[in-house]
């Protein structure tokens, strides 16, 4: 019984995920994504994970050869394969500049995915 509980918990733990871009919003720097990894249920059947909506996209900030610091925004296209990381906790408050609310017990949930970059 304990092993079954552990297996169930691990199957719902998301850390990093490859996804296909369904759409990209350059104004909000967010993507709608389709996870490409399937989830396996305890009974062994594979299920397709639901789409992730409004995943924030990582920007990059660089200083090149001692010059001024510049920020670069990504641009994604429908069909791109991207790597996402899934935050440990809910990111809703953090994205608004507030500390994470400890009362929200959502952990490693796909809705807290952040697009890191194109892969492949």
PDB file of C-alpha atoms in Angstrom:
ATOM      1  CA  UNK A   1       0.000   0.000   0.000  1.00  0.00           C
ATOM      2  CA  UNK A   2       2.843   2.393   0.857  1.00  0.00           C
ATOM      3  CA  UNK A   3       4.576   1.601  -2.444  1.00  0.00           C
ATOM      4  CA  UNK A   4       1.336   2.371  -4.307  1.00  0.00           C
ATOM      5  CA  UNK A   5       1.059   5.745  -2.549  1.00  0.00           C
ATOM      6  CA  UNK A   6       4.652   6.617  -3.428  1.00  0.00           C
ATOM      7  CA  UNK A   7       4.178   5.558  -7.057  1.00  0.00           C
ATOM      8  CA  UNK A   8       1.032   7.661  -7.332  1.00  0.00           C
ATOM      9  CA  UNK A   9       2.824  10.722  -5.898  1.00  0.00           C
ATOM     10  CA  UNK A  10       5.815  10.335  -8.226  1.00  0.00           C
ATOM     11  CA  UNK A  11       3.567   9.964 -11.283  1.00  0.00           C
ATOM     12  CA  UNK A  12       2.065  13.390 -10.519  1.00  0.00           C
ATOM     13  CA  UNK A  13       5.393  15.123  -9.843  1.00  0.00           C
ATOM     14  CA  UNK A  14       6.409  17.368 -12.744  1.00  0.00           C
ATOM     15  CA  UNK A  15       9.899  18.909 -12.880  1.00  0.00           C
ATOM     16  CA  UNK A  16      10.775  19.546 -16.535  1.00  0.00           C
ATOM     17  CA  UNK A  17       8.749  18.872 -19.636  1.00  0.00           C
ATOM     18  CA  UNK A  18       9.194  18.995 -23.391  1.00  0.00           C
ATOM     19  CA  UNK A  19       6.231  20.661 -25.070  1.00  0.00           C
ATOM     20  CA  UNK A  20       5.051  21.710 -28.506  1.00  0.00           C
ATOM     21  CA  UNK A  21       4.101  25.375 -28.879  1.00  0.00           C
ATOM     22  CA  UNK A  22       0.429  25.743 -29.782  1.00  0.00           C
ATOM     23  CA  UNK A  23       0.573  29.543 -29.797  1.00  0.00           C
ATOM     24  CA  UNK A  24       2.833  32.391 -28.689  1.00  0.00           C
ATOM     25  CA  UNK A  25       1.700  35.797 -27.443  1.00  0.00           C
ATOM     26  CA  UNK A  26       4.561  38.282 -27.983  1.00  0.00           C
ATOM     27  CA  UNK A  27       2.751  40.998 -25.994  1.00  0.00           C
ATOM     28  CA  UNK A  28       2.562  39.012 -22.762  1.00  0.00           C
ATOM     29  CA  UNK A  29       5.515  36.694 -23.571  1.00  0.00           C
ATOM     30  CA  UNK A  30       3.423  33.616 -22.875  1.00  0.00           C
ATOM     31  CA  UNK A  31       2.828  30.357 -24.709  1.00  0.00           C
ATOM     32  CA  UNK A  32       0.060  27.817 -24.906  1.00  0.00           C
ATOM     33  CA  UNK A  33       1.724  24.414 -24.949  1.00  0.00           C
ATOM     34  CA  UNK A  34       1.006  20.742 -25.466  1.00  0.00           C
ATOM     35  CA  UNK A  35       3.119  18.520 -23.215  1.00  0.00           C
ATOM     36  CA  UNK A  36       4.819  15.778 -25.216  1.00  0.00           C
ATOM     37  CA  UNK A  37       5.424  13.338 -22.356  1.00  0.00           C
ATOM     38  CA  UNK A  38       2.496  11.100 -21.607  1.00  0.00           C
ATOM     39  CA  UNK A  39       1.620  10.193 -18.066  1.00  0.00           C
ATOM     40  CA  UNK A  40       1.311   6.564 -17.072  1.00  0.00           C
ATOM     41  CA  UNK A  41      -1.464   5.670 -14.691  1.00  0.00           C
ATOM     42  CA  UNK A  42      -1.015   3.108 -11.940  1.00  0.00           C
ATOM     43  CA  UNK A  43      -2.846   0.559 -14.114  1.00  0.00           C
ATOM     44  CA  UNK A  44      -0.218   1.074 -16.847  1.00  0.00           C
ATOM     45  CA  UNK A  45      -2.347   2.995 -19.340  1.00  0.00           C
ATOM     46  CA  UNK A  46      -0.810   6.087 -20.946  1.00  0.00           C
ATOM     47  CA  UNK A  47      -2.719   9.364 -21.021  1.00  0.00           C
ATOM     48  CA  UNK A  48      -1.958  12.582 -22.859  1.00  0.00           C
ATOM     49  CA  UNK A  49      -1.546  15.509 -20.513  1.00  0.00           C
ATOM     50  CA  UNK A  50      -3.838  18.513 -21.037  1.00  0.00           C
ATOM     51  CA  UNK A  51      -2.554  21.692 -22.717  1.00  0.00           C
ATOM     52  CA  UNK A  52      -0.768  24.281 -20.592  1.00  0.00           C
ATOM     53  CA  UNK A  53      -2.098  27.801 -21.089  1.00  0.00           C
ATOM     54  CA  UNK A  54      -0.329  31.126 -20.614  1.00  0.00           C
ATOM     55  CA  UNK A  55       3.045  29.687 -19.610  1.00  0.00           C
ATOM     56  CA  UNK A  56       5.467  32.587 -19.051  1.00  0.00           C
ATOM     57  CA  UNK A  57       8.590  32.646 -21.232  1.00  0.00           C
ATOM     58  CA  UNK A  58      12.052  33.283 -19.855  1.00  0.00           C
ATOM     59  CA  UNK A  59      13.844  36.446 -20.971  1.00  0.00           C
ATOM     60  CA  UNK A  60      17.623  36.755 -21.018  1.00  0.00           C
ATOM     61  CA  UNK A  61      19.716  39.688 -19.792  1.00  0.00           C
ATOM     62  CA  UNK A  62      23.310  40.010 -21.013  1.00  0.00           C
ATOM     63  CA  UNK A  63      26.260  42.370 -20.930  1.00  0.00           C
ATOM     64  CA  UNK A  64      28.396  41.681 -23.977  1.00  0.00           C
ATOM     65  CA  UNK A  65      32.097  42.542 -23.805  1.00  0.00           C
ATOM     66  CA  UNK A  66      31.603  45.138 -21.076  1.00  0.00           C
ATOM     67  CA  UNK A  67      28.930  47.028 -23.009  1.00  0.00           C
ATOM     68  CA  UNK A  68      25.544  48.069 -21.735  1.00  0.00           C
ATOM     69  CA  UNK A  69      23.211  45.486 -20.281  1.00  0.00           C
ATOM     70  CA  UNK A  70      20.519  44.433 -22.742  1.00  0.00           C
ATOM     71  CA  UNK A  71      17.456  42.288 -22.269  1.00  0.00           C
ATOM     72  CA  UNK A  72      16.388  39.880 -24.976  1.00  0.00           C
ATOM     73  CA  UNK A  73      12.888  38.538 -25.438  1.00  0.00           C
ATOM     74  CA  UNK A  74      12.193  35.156 -26.990  1.00  0.00           C
ATOM     75  CA  UNK A  75      10.114  34.522 -30.064  1.00  0.00           C
ATOM     76  CA  UNK A  76       8.405  31.183 -30.544  1.00  0.00           C
ATOM     77  CA  UNK A  77       6.419  29.759 -33.428  1.00  0.00           C
ATOM     78  CA  UNK A  78       3.605  27.264 -33.511  1.00  0.00           C
ATOM     79  CA  UNK A  79       5.145  23.794 -33.643  1.00  0.00           C
ATOM     80  CA  UNK A  80       8.412  24.688 -31.879  1.00  0.00           C
ATOM     81  CA  UNK A  81       9.573  22.138 -29.313  1.00  0.00           C
ATOM     82  CA  UNK A  82      10.460  23.906 -26.066  1.00  0.00           C
ATOM     83  CA  UNK A  83      11.841  22.913 -22.697  1.00  0.00           C
ATOM     84  CA  UNK A  84       9.831  23.983 -19.687  1.00  0.00           C
ATOM     85  CA  UNK A  85      10.646  23.776 -16.022  1.00  0.00           C
ATOM     86  CA  UNK A  86       7.888  23.371 -13.479  1.00  0.00           C
ATOM     87  CA  UNK A  87       8.163  25.516 -10.365  1.00  0.00           C
ATOM     88  CA  UNK A  88       8.072  23.830  -6.964  1.00  0.00           C
ATOM     89  CA  UNK A  89       5.185  26.032  -5.836  1.00  0.00           C
ATOM     90  CA  UNK A  90       2.384  28.057  -7.433  1.00  0.00           C
ATOM     91  CA  UNK A  91       3.831  31.020  -9.341  1.00  0.00           C
ATOM     92  CA  UNK A  92       0.702  33.211  -9.506  1.00  0.00           C
ATOM     93  CA  UNK A  93       1.719  35.642  -6.753  1.00  0.00           C
ATOM     94  CA  UNK A  94       5.412  35.573  -7.607  1.00  0.00           C
ATOM     95  CA  UNK A  95       4.782  36.688 -11.208  1.00  0.00           C
ATOM     96  CA  UNK A  96       2.878  39.662  -9.790  1.00  0.00           C
ATOM     97  CA  UNK A  97       5.914  40.572  -7.644  1.00  0.00           C
ATOM     98  CA  UNK A  98       4.538  39.169  -4.394  1.00  0.00           C
ATOM     99  CA  UNK A  99       5.902  36.366  -2.196  1.00  0.00           C
ATOM    100  CA  UNK A 100       4.452  32.929  -2.883  1.00  0.00           C
ATOM    101  CA  UNK A 101       1.351  32.305  -0.801  1.00  0.00           C
ATOM    102  CA  UNK A 102       2.134  29.355   1.504  1.00  0.00           C
ATOM    103  CA  UNK A 103      -1.610  28.622   1.803  1.00  0.00           C
ATOM    104  CA  UNK A 104      -1.675  27.547  -1.842  1.00  0.00           C
ATOM    105  CA  UNK A 105      -0.592  23.934  -1.662  1.00  0.00           C
ATOM    106  CA  UNK A 106      -0.182  23.434  -5.419  1.00  0.00           C
ATOM    107  CA  UNK A 107       3.248  21.899  -6.026  1.00  0.00           C
ATOM    108  CA  UNK A 108       4.987  20.751  -9.219  1.00  0.00           C
ATOM    109  CA  UNK A 109       1.802  21.424 -11.204  1.00  0.00           C
ATOM    110  CA  UNK A 110       1.920  21.830 -14.984  1.00  0.00           C
ATOM    111  CA  UNK A 111       0.103  25.167 -14.715  1.00  0.00           C
ATOM    112  CA  UNK A 112       3.312  26.486 -13.103  1.00  0.00           C
ATOM    113  CA  UNK A 113       5.480  25.674 -16.128  1.00  0.00           C
ATOM    114  CA  UNK A 114       7.943  28.282 -17.401  1.00  0.00           C
ATOM    115  CA  UNK A 115       9.288  28.145 -20.966  1.00  0.00           C
ATOM    116  CA  UNK A 116      13.093  28.092 -20.928  1.00  0.00           C
ATOM    117  CA  UNK A 117      13.865  27.872 -24.643  1.00  0.00           C
ATOM    118  CA  UNK A 118      13.670  26.041 -27.935  1.00  0.00           C
ATOM    119  CA  UNK A 119      15.210  22.596 -28.056  1.00  0.00           C
ATOM    120  CA  UNK A 120      16.001  20.353 -30.983  1.00  0.00           C
TER     121      UNK A 120
END
